[in-house]
mmCIF file of C-alpha atoms and ligand atoms in Angstrom:
data_model
loop_
_atom_site.group_PDB
_atom_site.id
_atom_site.type_symbol
_atom_site.label_atom_id
_atom_site.label_comp_id
_atom_site.label_asym_id
_atom_site.label_seq_id
_atom_site.Cartn_x
_atom_site.Cartn_y
_atom_site.Cartn_z
ATOM 1 C CA MET A 15 0.000 0.000 0.000
ATOM 2 C CA LEU A 16 2.728 2.379 1.027
ATOM 3 C CA THR A 17 4.730 1.718 -2.128
ATOM 4 C CA ARG A 18 1.604 2.222 -4.152
ATOM 5 C CA LEU A 19 0.971 5.548 -2.491
ATOM 6 C CA LEU A 20 4.568 6.535 -3.001
ATOM 7 C CA LYS A 21 4.398 5.580 -6.625
ATOM 8 C CA ALA A 22 1.237 7.595 -7.095
ATOM 9 C CA SER A 23 2.769 10.654 -5.507
ATOM 10 C CA VAL A 24 5.939 10.342 -7.564
ATOM 11 C CA LEU A 25 3.792 10.069 -10.656
ATOM 12 C CA THR A 26 1.682 13.107 -9.832
ATOM 13 C CA SER A 27 4.697 15.222 -8.984
ATOM 14 C CA PHE A 28 6.309 14.108 -12.224
ATOM 15 C CA ALA A 29 3.180 15.038 -14.148
ATOM 16 C CA PHE A 30 3.130 18.382 -12.412
ATOM 17 C CA PHE A 31 6.776 18.946 -13.208
ATOM 18 C CA SER A 32 6.445 18.155 -16.873
ATOM 19 C CA LEU A 33 3.385 20.354 -17.147
ATOM 20 C CA ASN A 34 5.376 23.156 -15.620
ATOM 21 C CA ALA A 35 8.344 22.567 -17.854
ATOM 22 C CA THR A 36 6.387 22.832 -21.061
ATOM 23 C CA GLN A 37 4.007 25.666 -20.368
ATOM 24 C CA PHE A 38 6.397 28.344 -21.574
ATOM 25 C CA ASP A 39 6.309 27.102 -25.134
ATOM 26 C CA VAL A 40 2.537 26.983 -25.585
ATOM 27 C CA GLN A 41 2.565 30.040 -27.850
ATOM 28 C CA ALA A 42 5.676 28.882 -29.715
ATOM 29 C CA GLN A 43 4.096 25.509 -30.414
ATOM 30 C CA LYS A 44 1.011 27.240 -31.712
ATOM 31 C CA ASP A 45 3.128 29.499 -33.938
ATOM 32 C CA LYS A 46 4.945 26.499 -35.355
ATOM 33 C CA LYS A 47 1.748 24.593 -36.046
ATOM 34 C CA GLU A 48 0.325 27.548 -37.918
ATOM 35 C CA LEU A 49 3.497 27.948 -39.933
ATOM 36 C CA VAL A 50 3.413 24.295 -40.993
ATOM 37 C CA LYS A 51 -0.240 24.623 -41.942
ATOM 38 C CA TYR A 52 0.483 27.745 -43.981
ATOM 39 C CA PHE A 53 3.335 26.189 -45.974
ATOM 40 C CA GLU A 54 1.547 22.899 -46.568
ATOM 41 C CA ALA A 55 -1.451 24.816 -47.932
ATOM 42 C CA LYS A 56 0.711 27.132 -50.017
ATOM 43 C CA PHE A 57 2.657 24.325 -51.664
ATOM 44 C CA GLN A 58 -0.180 21.874 -51.973
ATOM 45 C CA ASP A 59 -0.705 23.142 -55.521
ATOM 46 C CA PRO A 60 0.710 26.614 -56.324
ATOM 47 C CA TYR A 61 -1.172 26.841 -59.638
ATOM 48 C CA LYS A 62 -4.530 25.948 -58.144
ATOM 49 C CA ASN A 63 -3.947 28.251 -55.191
ATOM 50 C CA LYS A 64 -2.685 31.125 -57.312
ATOM 51 C CA ASN A 65 -5.227 33.652 -56.054
ATOM 52 C CA THR A 66 -4.503 32.989 -52.414
ATOM 53 C CA PHE A 67 -0.724 32.646 -52.445
ATOM 54 C CA PHE A 68 0.791 33.654 -55.796
ATOM 55 C CA PRO A 69 -1.385 36.390 -57.313
ATOM 56 C CA TYR A 70 1.493 37.977 -59.246
ATOM 57 C CA SER A 71 3.354 34.912 -60.502
ATOM 58 C CA PRO A 72 3.217 33.929 -64.180
ATOM 59 C CA GLU A 73 0.786 31.043 -64.805
ATOM 60 C CA GLU A 74 3.270 29.013 -66.838
ATOM 61 C CA GLU A 75 5.726 28.967 -64.010
ATOM 62 C CA LEU A 76 3.082 28.063 -61.462
ATOM 63 C CA LYS A 77 1.961 25.192 -63.658
ATOM 64 C CA ASP A 78 5.347 23.638 -64.330
ATOM 65 C CA GLY A 79 7.914 25.123 -61.976
ATOM 66 C CA TYR A 80 6.819 23.713 -58.629
ATOM 67 C CA GLU A 81 6.719 20.411 -56.834
ATOM 68 C CA LYS A 82 3.250 19.778 -55.422
ATOM 69 C CA GLY A 83 1.738 18.218 -52.318
ATOM 70 C CA LEU A 84 4.585 19.119 -49.987
ATOM 71 C CA LYS A 85 4.417 18.044 -46.364
ATOM 72 C CA HIS A 86 6.124 19.422 -43.264
ATOM 73 C CA MET A 87 9.362 17.422 -43.482
ATOM 74 C CA ASP A 88 9.810 18.120 -47.198
ATOM 75 C CA PHE A 89 10.730 21.727 -46.415
ATOM 76 C CA GLY A 90 14.035 20.696 -44.834
ATOM 77 C CA ILE A 91 15.941 21.358 -48.070
ATOM 78 C CA GLY A 92 14.760 24.940 -48.355
ATOM 79 C CA SER A 93 13.593 26.259 -51.706
ATOM 80 C CA TYR A 94 14.815 23.076 -53.420
ATOM 81 C CA SER A 95 11.785 21.364 -51.917
ATOM 82 C CA TYR A 96 9.570 23.187 -54.434
ATOM 83 C CA ALA A 97 11.805 24.798 -57.088
ATOM 84 C CA LYS A 98 11.876 22.045 -59.726
ATOM 85 C CA ASP A 99 14.702 23.286 -61.957
ATOM 86 C CA ALA A 100 16.963 24.278 -59.065
ATOM 87 C CA LYS A 101 16.345 20.936 -57.387
ATOM 88 C CA GLU A 102 17.840 19.046 -60.310
ATOM 89 C CA GLN A 103 21.036 21.088 -60.160
ATOM 90 C CA TYR A 104 21.116 20.702 -56.395
ATOM 91 C CA GLU A 105 20.853 16.933 -56.585
ATOM 92 C CA ALA A 106 23.620 16.780 -59.179
ATOM 93 C CA ILE A 107 25.975 18.785 -56.948
ATOM 94 C CA LYS A 108 25.096 16.661 -53.919
ATOM 95 C CA GLU A 109 26.419 13.577 -55.676
ATOM 96 C CA PHE A 110 29.943 14.875 -55.123
ATOM 97 C CA PRO A 111 29.466 17.398 -52.340
ATOM 98 C CA PRO A 112 32.177 20.075 -52.423
ATOM 99 C CA TYR A 113 32.324 20.192 -48.610
ATOM 100 C CA GLU A 114 33.144 16.527 -48.151
ATOM 101 C CA ASP A 115 36.795 16.876 -47.092
ATOM 102 C CA LYS A 116 35.855 19.697 -44.715
ATOM 103 C CA ILE A 117 34.078 17.239 -42.449
ATOM 104 C CA GLU A 118 37.354 15.431 -41.783
ATOM 105 C CA ASP A 119 39.151 18.737 -41.289
ATOM 106 C CA GLY A 120 36.459 19.617 -38.771
ATOM 107 C CA GLU A 121 36.987 16.367 -36.928
ATOM 108 C CA GLU A 122 40.695 17.167 -36.633
ATOM 109 C CA LEU A 123 39.867 20.537 -35.111
ATOM 110 C CA TYR A 124 37.614 18.735 -32.646
ATOM 111 C CA THR A 125 40.381 16.680 -31.077
ATOM 112 C CA LYS A 126 43.351 18.978 -31.688
ATOM 113 C CA GLU A 127 44.934 19.905 -28.366
ATOM 114 C CA PHE A 128 45.034 23.478 -27.158
ATOM 115 C CA ALA A 129 48.222 24.775 -25.540
ATOM 116 C CA ASN A 130 46.768 23.740 -22.145
ATOM 117 C CA GLY A 131 46.117 20.151 -23.240
ATOM 118 C CA ASN A 132 42.325 20.496 -23.507
ATOM 119 C CA SER A 133 40.475 20.483 -26.817
ATOM 120 C CA LEU A 134 37.082 21.378 -28.235
ATOM 121 C CA LYS A 135 36.132 17.839 -27.304
ATOM 122 C CA THR A 136 36.618 18.767 -23.637
ATOM 123 C CA CYS A 137 33.912 21.437 -23.983
ATOM 124 C CA PHE A 138 31.690 19.378 -26.296
ATOM 125 C CA PRO A 139 32.104 15.712 -25.330
ATOM 126 C CA ASP A 140 29.137 14.824 -27.549
ATOM 127 C CA PRO A 141 29.484 16.111 -31.128
ATOM 128 C CA THR A 142 25.869 15.325 -32.071
ATOM 129 C CA ILE A 143 24.590 18.650 -30.756
ATOM 130 C CA GLY A 144 23.710 20.450 -33.991
ATOM 131 C CA GLY A 145 20.004 20.400 -33.149
ATOM 132 C CA ASP A 146 20.373 21.675 -29.583
ATOM 133 C CA TYR A 147 21.549 25.190 -30.451
ATOM 134 C CA PRO A 148 20.803 27.956 -29.901
ATOM 135 C CA TYR A 149 19.672 27.147 -26.377
ATOM 136 C CA PHE A 150 18.442 29.251 -23.507
ATOM 137 C CA ASP A 151 20.968 29.193 -20.676
ATOM 138 C CA THR A 152 18.817 29.363 -17.539
ATOM 139 C CA ASN A 153 21.723 30.450 -15.307
ATOM 140 C CA ARG A 154 22.904 33.265 -17.520
ATOM 141 C CA LYS A 155 19.328 34.017 -18.576
ATOM 142 C CA GLU A 156 20.251 34.438 -22.223
ATOM 143 C CA VAL A 157 20.301 32.619 -25.534
ATOM 144 C CA ILE A 158 23.634 31.111 -26.573
ATOM 145 C CA SER A 159 24.298 30.234 -30.194
ATOM 146 C CA LEU A 160 26.545 27.423 -31.325
ATOM 147 C CA THR A 161 29.046 29.923 -32.715
ATOM 148 C CA THR A 162 29.178 31.825 -29.434
ATOM 149 C CA ALA A 163 29.513 28.596 -27.415
ATOM 150 C CA ILE A 164 32.474 27.523 -29.556
ATOM 151 C CA ASN A 165 34.205 30.869 -29.183
ATOM 152 C CA GLU A 166 33.593 30.854 -25.429
ATOM 153 C CA CYS A 167 35.179 27.419 -25.245
ATOM 154 C CA LEU A 168 38.250 28.706 -27.096
ATOM 155 C CA GLU A 169 38.555 31.797 -24.924
ATOM 156 C CA SER A 170 38.108 29.960 -21.652
ATOM 157 C CA ASN A 171 41.064 27.818 -22.710
ATOM 158 C CA ASN A 172 43.178 30.882 -23.505
ATOM 159 C CA GLU A 173 42.869 30.308 -27.237
ATOM 160 C CA LYS A 174 42.038 33.027 -29.748
ATOM 161 C CA LYS A 175 38.440 33.377 -30.904
ATOM 162 C CA TRP A 176 37.600 32.305 -34.452
ATOM 163 C CA ASN A 177 35.954 34.370 -37.161
ATOM 164 C CA ALA A 178 32.232 33.642 -36.679
ATOM 165 C CA LYS A 179 31.504 33.489 -40.380
ATOM 166 C CA LYS A 180 33.945 31.178 -42.126
ATOM 167 C CA GLY A 181 37.237 29.330 -41.911
ATOM 168 C CA LYS A 182 37.747 27.098 -38.887
ATOM 169 C CA MET A 183 34.380 28.019 -37.376
ATOM 170 C CA ALA A 184 32.475 26.825 -40.446
ATOM 171 C CA THR A 185 34.713 23.779 -40.837
ATOM 172 C CA PHE A 186 34.217 22.684 -37.242
ATOM 173 C CA GLN A 187 30.473 23.266 -37.445
ATOM 174 C CA ALA A 188 30.373 21.128 -40.592
ATOM 175 C CA PHE A 189 31.715 18.247 -38.515
ATOM 176 C CA LEU A 190 29.121 18.849 -35.768
ATOM 177 C CA ALA A 191 26.272 19.089 -38.286
ATOM 178 C CA TYR A 192 27.424 15.942 -40.037
ATOM 179 C CA SER A 193 27.727 14.019 -36.753
ATOM 180 C CA THR A 194 24.252 15.172 -35.724
ATOM 181 C CA ALA A 195 22.758 14.165 -39.062
ATOM 182 C CA GLU A 196 24.497 10.777 -38.916
ATOM 183 C CA ALA A 197 22.972 10.213 -35.477
ATOM 184 C CA GLN A 198 19.591 11.055 -37.068
ATOM 185 C CA LYS A 199 18.895 13.761 -34.546
ATOM 186 C CA LYS A 200 16.403 16.549 -34.964
ATOM 187 C CA MET A 201 16.134 20.209 -34.172
ATOM 188 C CA ASN A 202 15.340 20.176 -30.486
ATOM 189 C CA ILE A 203 14.916 23.679 -29.108
ATOM 190 C CA LYS A 204 13.461 24.135 -25.629
ATOM 191 C CA ILE A 205 11.780 27.090 -23.991
ATOM 192 C CA PRO A 206 12.320 26.263 -20.321
ATOM 193 C CA THR A 207 11.466 29.489 -18.478
ATOM 194 C CA LYS A 208 9.559 32.744 -18.630
ATOM 195 C CA GLU A 209 12.759 34.582 -19.625
ATOM 196 C CA ALA A 210 13.279 32.090 -22.438
ATOM 197 C CA GLN A 211 9.746 32.707 -23.620
ATOM 198 C CA GLU A 212 10.440 36.438 -23.677
ATOM 199 C CA ALA A 213 13.627 35.868 -25.666
ATOM 200 C CA TYR A 214 11.633 33.795 -28.163
ATOM 201 C CA GLU A 215 9.037 36.565 -28.467
ATOM 202 C CA ARG A 216 11.714 39.188 -29.123
ATOM 203 C CA GLY A 217 13.275 36.990 -31.808
ATOM 204 C CA LYS A 218 9.892 36.562 -33.415
ATOM 205 C CA GLU A 219 9.280 40.288 -33.297
ATOM 206 C CA TYR A 220 12.580 40.917 -35.056
ATOM 207 C CA TYR A 221 11.591 38.466 -37.762
ATOM 208 C CA TYR A 222 8.286 40.191 -38.435
ATOM 209 C CA THR A 223 9.420 43.813 -38.086
ATOM 210 C CA GLN A 224 9.521 45.793 -41.311
ATOM 211 C CA ARG A 225 12.690 47.787 -41.805
ATOM 212 C CA GLY A 226 14.376 50.170 -44.170
ATOM 213 C CA TYR A 227 13.210 52.163 -47.120
ATOM 214 C CA LEU A 228 11.405 49.200 -48.669
ATOM 215 C CA LYS A 229 9.720 48.229 -45.386
ATOM 216 C CA LEU A 230 10.767 44.618 -45.688
ATOM 217 C CA SER A 231 10.760 42.076 -42.884
ATOM 218 C CA CYS A 232 12.302 38.626 -42.947
ATOM 219 C CA ALA A 233 8.731 37.340 -43.070
ATOM 220 C CA THR A 234 7.938 39.405 -46.181
ATOM 221 C CA CYS A 235 10.403 37.318 -48.148
ATOM 222 C CA HIS A 236 10.612 34.018 -46.274
ATOM 223 C CA ILE A 237 6.943 33.515 -45.330
ATOM 224 C CA GLN A 238 4.584 35.487 -47.574
ATOM 225 C CA GLY A 239 7.250 35.657 -50.301
ATOM 226 C CA ALA A 240 8.509 32.066 -50.000
ATOM 227 C CA GLY A 241 8.334 30.378 -53.385
ATOM 228 C CA GLN A 242 8.344 33.622 -55.344
ATOM 229 C CA ARG A 243 11.198 34.277 -57.663
ATOM 230 C CA VAL A 244 13.771 36.933 -56.846
ATOM 231 C CA ARG A 245 16.173 37.304 -59.759
ATOM 232 C CA ASN A 246 16.847 33.676 -60.679
ATOM 233 C CA GLU A 247 16.149 32.043 -57.329
ATOM 234 C CA LYS A 248 12.985 31.089 -55.535
ATOM 235 C CA LEU A 249 12.771 32.360 -51.967
ATOM 236 C CA SER A 250 13.227 29.736 -49.260
ATOM 237 C CA PRO A 251 10.692 29.118 -46.462
ATOM 238 C CA LEU A 252 11.287 29.927 -42.800
ATOM 239 C CA LEU A 253 10.251 26.359 -42.066
ATOM 240 C CA GLY A 254 13.393 24.213 -42.230
ATOM 241 C CA GLN A 255 15.536 27.202 -43.161
ATOM 242 C CA ILE A 256 18.317 26.567 -40.701
ATOM 243 C CA THR A 257 18.522 22.796 -40.335
ATOM 244 C CA HIS A 258 21.341 22.455 -42.843
ATOM 245 C CA PHE A 259 24.083 24.898 -41.846
ATOM 246 C CA PRO A 260 26.934 25.489 -42.426
ATOM 247 C CA VAL A 261 26.554 25.610 -46.204
ATOM 248 C CA TYR A 262 29.021 25.521 -49.045
ATOM 249 C CA ARG A 263 28.038 28.307 -51.402
ATOM 250 C CA LEU A 264 29.171 28.260 -54.974
ATOM 251 C CA LYS A 265 29.195 32.056 -54.789
ATOM 252 C CA TRP A 266 31.626 31.969 -51.838
ATOM 253 C CA GLY A 267 33.626 29.036 -53.146
ATOM 254 C CA GLY A 268 33.655 27.755 -49.590
ATOM 255 C CA LEU A 269 31.785 27.071 -46.388
ATOM 256 C CA GLY A 270 30.008 29.684 -44.321
ATOM 257 C CA THR A 271 28.041 29.697 -41.094
ATOM 258 C CA LEU A 272 24.437 30.652 -40.629
ATOM 259 C CA GLU A 273 25.600 34.035 -39.317
ATOM 260 C CA ARG A 274 27.454 34.670 -42.562
ATOM 261 C CA ARG A 275 24.438 33.811 -44.671
ATOM 262 C CA MET A 276 22.010 35.842 -42.616
ATOM 263 C CA SER A 277 24.217 38.897 -42.444
ATOM 264 C CA GLY A 278 24.586 38.777 -46.216
ATOM 265 C CA CYS A 279 20.859 38.519 -46.615
ATOM 266 C CA VAL A 280 20.219 41.526 -44.391
ATOM 267 C CA LYS A 281 22.932 43.580 -46.118
ATOM 268 C CA ASP A 282 21.382 42.809 -49.491
ATOM 269 C CA GLN A 283 18.363 44.749 -48.268
ATOM 270 C CA GLY A 284 20.536 47.742 -47.511
ATOM 271 C CA GLN A 285 20.328 47.205 -43.766
ATOM 272 C CA VAL A 286 22.817 46.661 -40.989
ATOM 273 C CA PRO A 287 22.727 43.077 -39.694
ATOM 274 C CA PRO A 288 22.867 42.364 -35.959
ATOM 275 C CA LYS A 289 26.358 41.461 -34.698
ATOM 276 C CA ASN A 290 27.126 37.733 -34.664
ATOM 277 C CA ASP A 291 27.315 37.436 -30.891
ATOM 278 C CA SER A 292 24.665 40.033 -30.056
ATOM 279 C CA LYS A 293 21.515 39.369 -28.094
ATOM 280 C CA GLN A 294 19.493 40.318 -31.171
ATOM 281 C CA MET A 295 21.210 37.747 -33.384
ATOM 282 C CA HIS A 296 20.955 35.046 -30.709
ATOM 283 C CA GLU A 297 17.247 35.631 -30.151
ATOM 284 C CA LEU A 298 16.493 35.819 -33.857
ATOM 285 C CA LEU A 299 18.210 32.460 -34.332
ATOM 286 C CA TYR A 300 16.339 31.053 -31.331
ATOM 287 C CA PHE A 301 12.992 31.879 -32.924
ATOM 288 C CA MET A 302 14.030 30.532 -36.318
ATOM 289 C CA ALA A 303 15.408 27.330 -34.844
ATOM 290 C CA TYR A 304 12.250 26.729 -32.819
ATOM 291 C CA MET A 305 10.194 26.979 -36.001
ATOM 292 C CA SER A 306 12.234 24.071 -37.384
ATOM 293 C CA ASN A 307 11.808 21.921 -34.268
ATOM 294 C CA ASP A 308 11.363 18.193 -34.955
ATOM 295 C CA MET A 309 12.902 18.475 -38.417
ATOM 296 C CA PRO A 310 16.028 16.360 -39.034
ATOM 297 C CA ILE A 311 19.421 18.073 -39.012
ATOM 298 C CA ASP A 312 20.760 17.654 -42.547
ATOM 299 C CA GLY A 313 23.875 19.796 -42.720
ATOM 300 C CA PRO A 314 26.255 20.602 -44.127
ATOM 301 C CA ASP A 315 24.619 21.461 -47.422
ATOM 302 C CA VAL A 316 25.209 23.326 -50.690
ATOM 303 C CA ARG A 317 23.646 26.498 -52.001
ATOM 304 C CA LYS A 318 24.174 28.653 -55.079
HETATM 305 C C1 HEC B 408 14.035 41.054 -50.084
HETATM 306 C C2 HEC B 408 13.815 39.691 -49.706
HETATM 307 C C3 HEC B 408 14.526 39.154 -48.487
HETATM 308 C C4 HEC B 408 14.399 39.592 -47.175
HETATM 309 C C5 HEC B 408 13.625 40.763 -46.651
HETATM 310 C C6 HEC B 408 15.175 38.639 -46.386
HETATM 311 N N1 HEC B 408 15.729 37.687 -47.186
HETATM 312 FE FE1 HEC B 408 16.773 36.046 -46.576
HETATM 313 N N2 HEC B 408 17.086 35.498 -48.523
HETATM 314 C C7 HEC B 408 16.620 36.186 -49.632
HETATM 315 C C8 HEC B 408 17.089 35.516 -50.832
HETATM 316 C C9 HEC B 408 16.807 35.968 -52.272
HETATM 317 C C10 HEC B 408 17.841 34.405 -50.406
HETATM 318 C C11 HEC B 408 18.502 33.340 -51.322
HETATM 319 C C12 HEC B 408 17.461 32.345 -51.774
HETATM 320 C C13 HEC B 408 16.879 31.566 -50.606
HETATM 321 O O1 HEC B 408 17.450 30.548 -50.224
HETATM 322 O O2 HEC B 408 15.866 32.014 -50.057
HETATM 323 C C14 HEC B 408 17.810 34.414 -48.959
HETATM 324 C C15 HEC B 408 18.404 33.452 -48.156
HETATM 325 C C16 HEC B 408 18.319 33.407 -46.770
HETATM 326 C C17 HEC B 408 18.827 32.332 -45.954
HETATM 327 C C18 HEC B 408 19.533 31.090 -46.458
HETATM 328 C C19 HEC B 408 18.555 29.992 -46.745
HETATM 329 C C20 HEC B 408 19.192 28.704 -47.156
HETATM 330 O O3 HEC B 408 18.480 27.687 -47.231
HETATM 331 O O4 HEC B 408 20.382 28.652 -47.426
HETATM 332 C C21 HEC B 408 18.549 32.646 -44.650
HETATM 333 C C22 HEC B 408 18.872 31.824 -43.434
HETATM 334 C C23 HEC B 408 17.876 33.932 -44.666
HETATM 335 N N3 HEC B 408 17.738 34.364 -45.959
HETATM 336 C C24 HEC B 408 17.443 34.595 -43.534
HETATM 337 C C25 HEC B 408 16.831 35.852 -43.546
HETATM 338 C C26 HEC B 408 16.507 36.613 -42.346
HETATM 339 C C27 HEC B 408 16.739 36.134 -40.925
HETATM 340 C C28 HEC B 408 15.944 37.771 -42.766
HETATM 341 C C29 HEC B 408 15.506 38.953 -41.916
HETATM 342 C C30 HEC B 408 16.518 39.523 -41.052
HETATM 343 C C31 HEC B 408 15.888 37.732 -44.219
HETATM 344 N N4 HEC B 408 16.449 36.563 -44.652
HETATM 345 C C32 HEC B 408 15.306 38.706 -45.001
HETATM 346 C C33 HEC B 408 15.798 37.286 -49.612
HETATM 347 C C34 HEC B 408 15.385 37.982 -48.481
#
């Protein structure tokens, strides 16, 4: 009887605890659900849904240029999930991915000893963490990105910080992304506290805020605009937009981090991007990553 009672009380306190632990992401879960619903409806049949989603696109292109019937997980490869012509090129490049040797280089960086005998492996004993960042650090009460965590590891071991955008940083992250993908792990972002919820909300606000002369927000292009053609590329969707970083861009002739890609994107609009290790950048990434929760990590990847 006593053990039964004990068991029951352990169970109820566990239920209470888990209820408590998840309540801060109620809104975020709702946001994500709506986003999935929006993209599935939009790419169910772009031609048929022209009036709702693509009023200004040429009919020919809507008829022939898009994959149809897309579901949540299909969006993991960005605009290649629906852009038919670009997808063919993408698949051809992926047969001999230009980043392949970088994964080994990244693994070397992982175990290479610092002057004090430690290594990145000391800070990150498990390399399959690509889906766990950015995370909300409940002690420091702030969001920490993967790039910032790596640089903090270097600095706390008296090593020099790395450039957040390319070089060793991108190479090492390629190894982490690859290890995470190999382990078949998914984007797994948590919102554990009230402060975390507020950080998420600020990131979301940044994403939806219109800026600059043209009054563009990230959402203008990557939600409402997703699928539309800008110059010779179709715009990628927020959903699944950051599951595949770092990427090898043909334009760069090398690997770059998510920070590099995003800063470039913001600059293209004539605006000043948030600094790589700023609160604004961290919280923006936190929101974006949450929107891709439950989607498999599939980096590194290639882009034009
Ligand atoms: C004027 C339209 C426009 C706006 C506004 C815009 N972007 Fe982009 N973005 C693009 C284009 C074009 C590309 C390249 C094609 C693609 O993958 O979408 C791109 C690419 C990206 C990528 C890379 C996607 C991938 O799969 O490689 C990310 C991430 C991104 N943008 C984030 C943002 C964020 C965050 C904002 C707001 C701060 C933003 N963008 C605002 C047009 C825009």
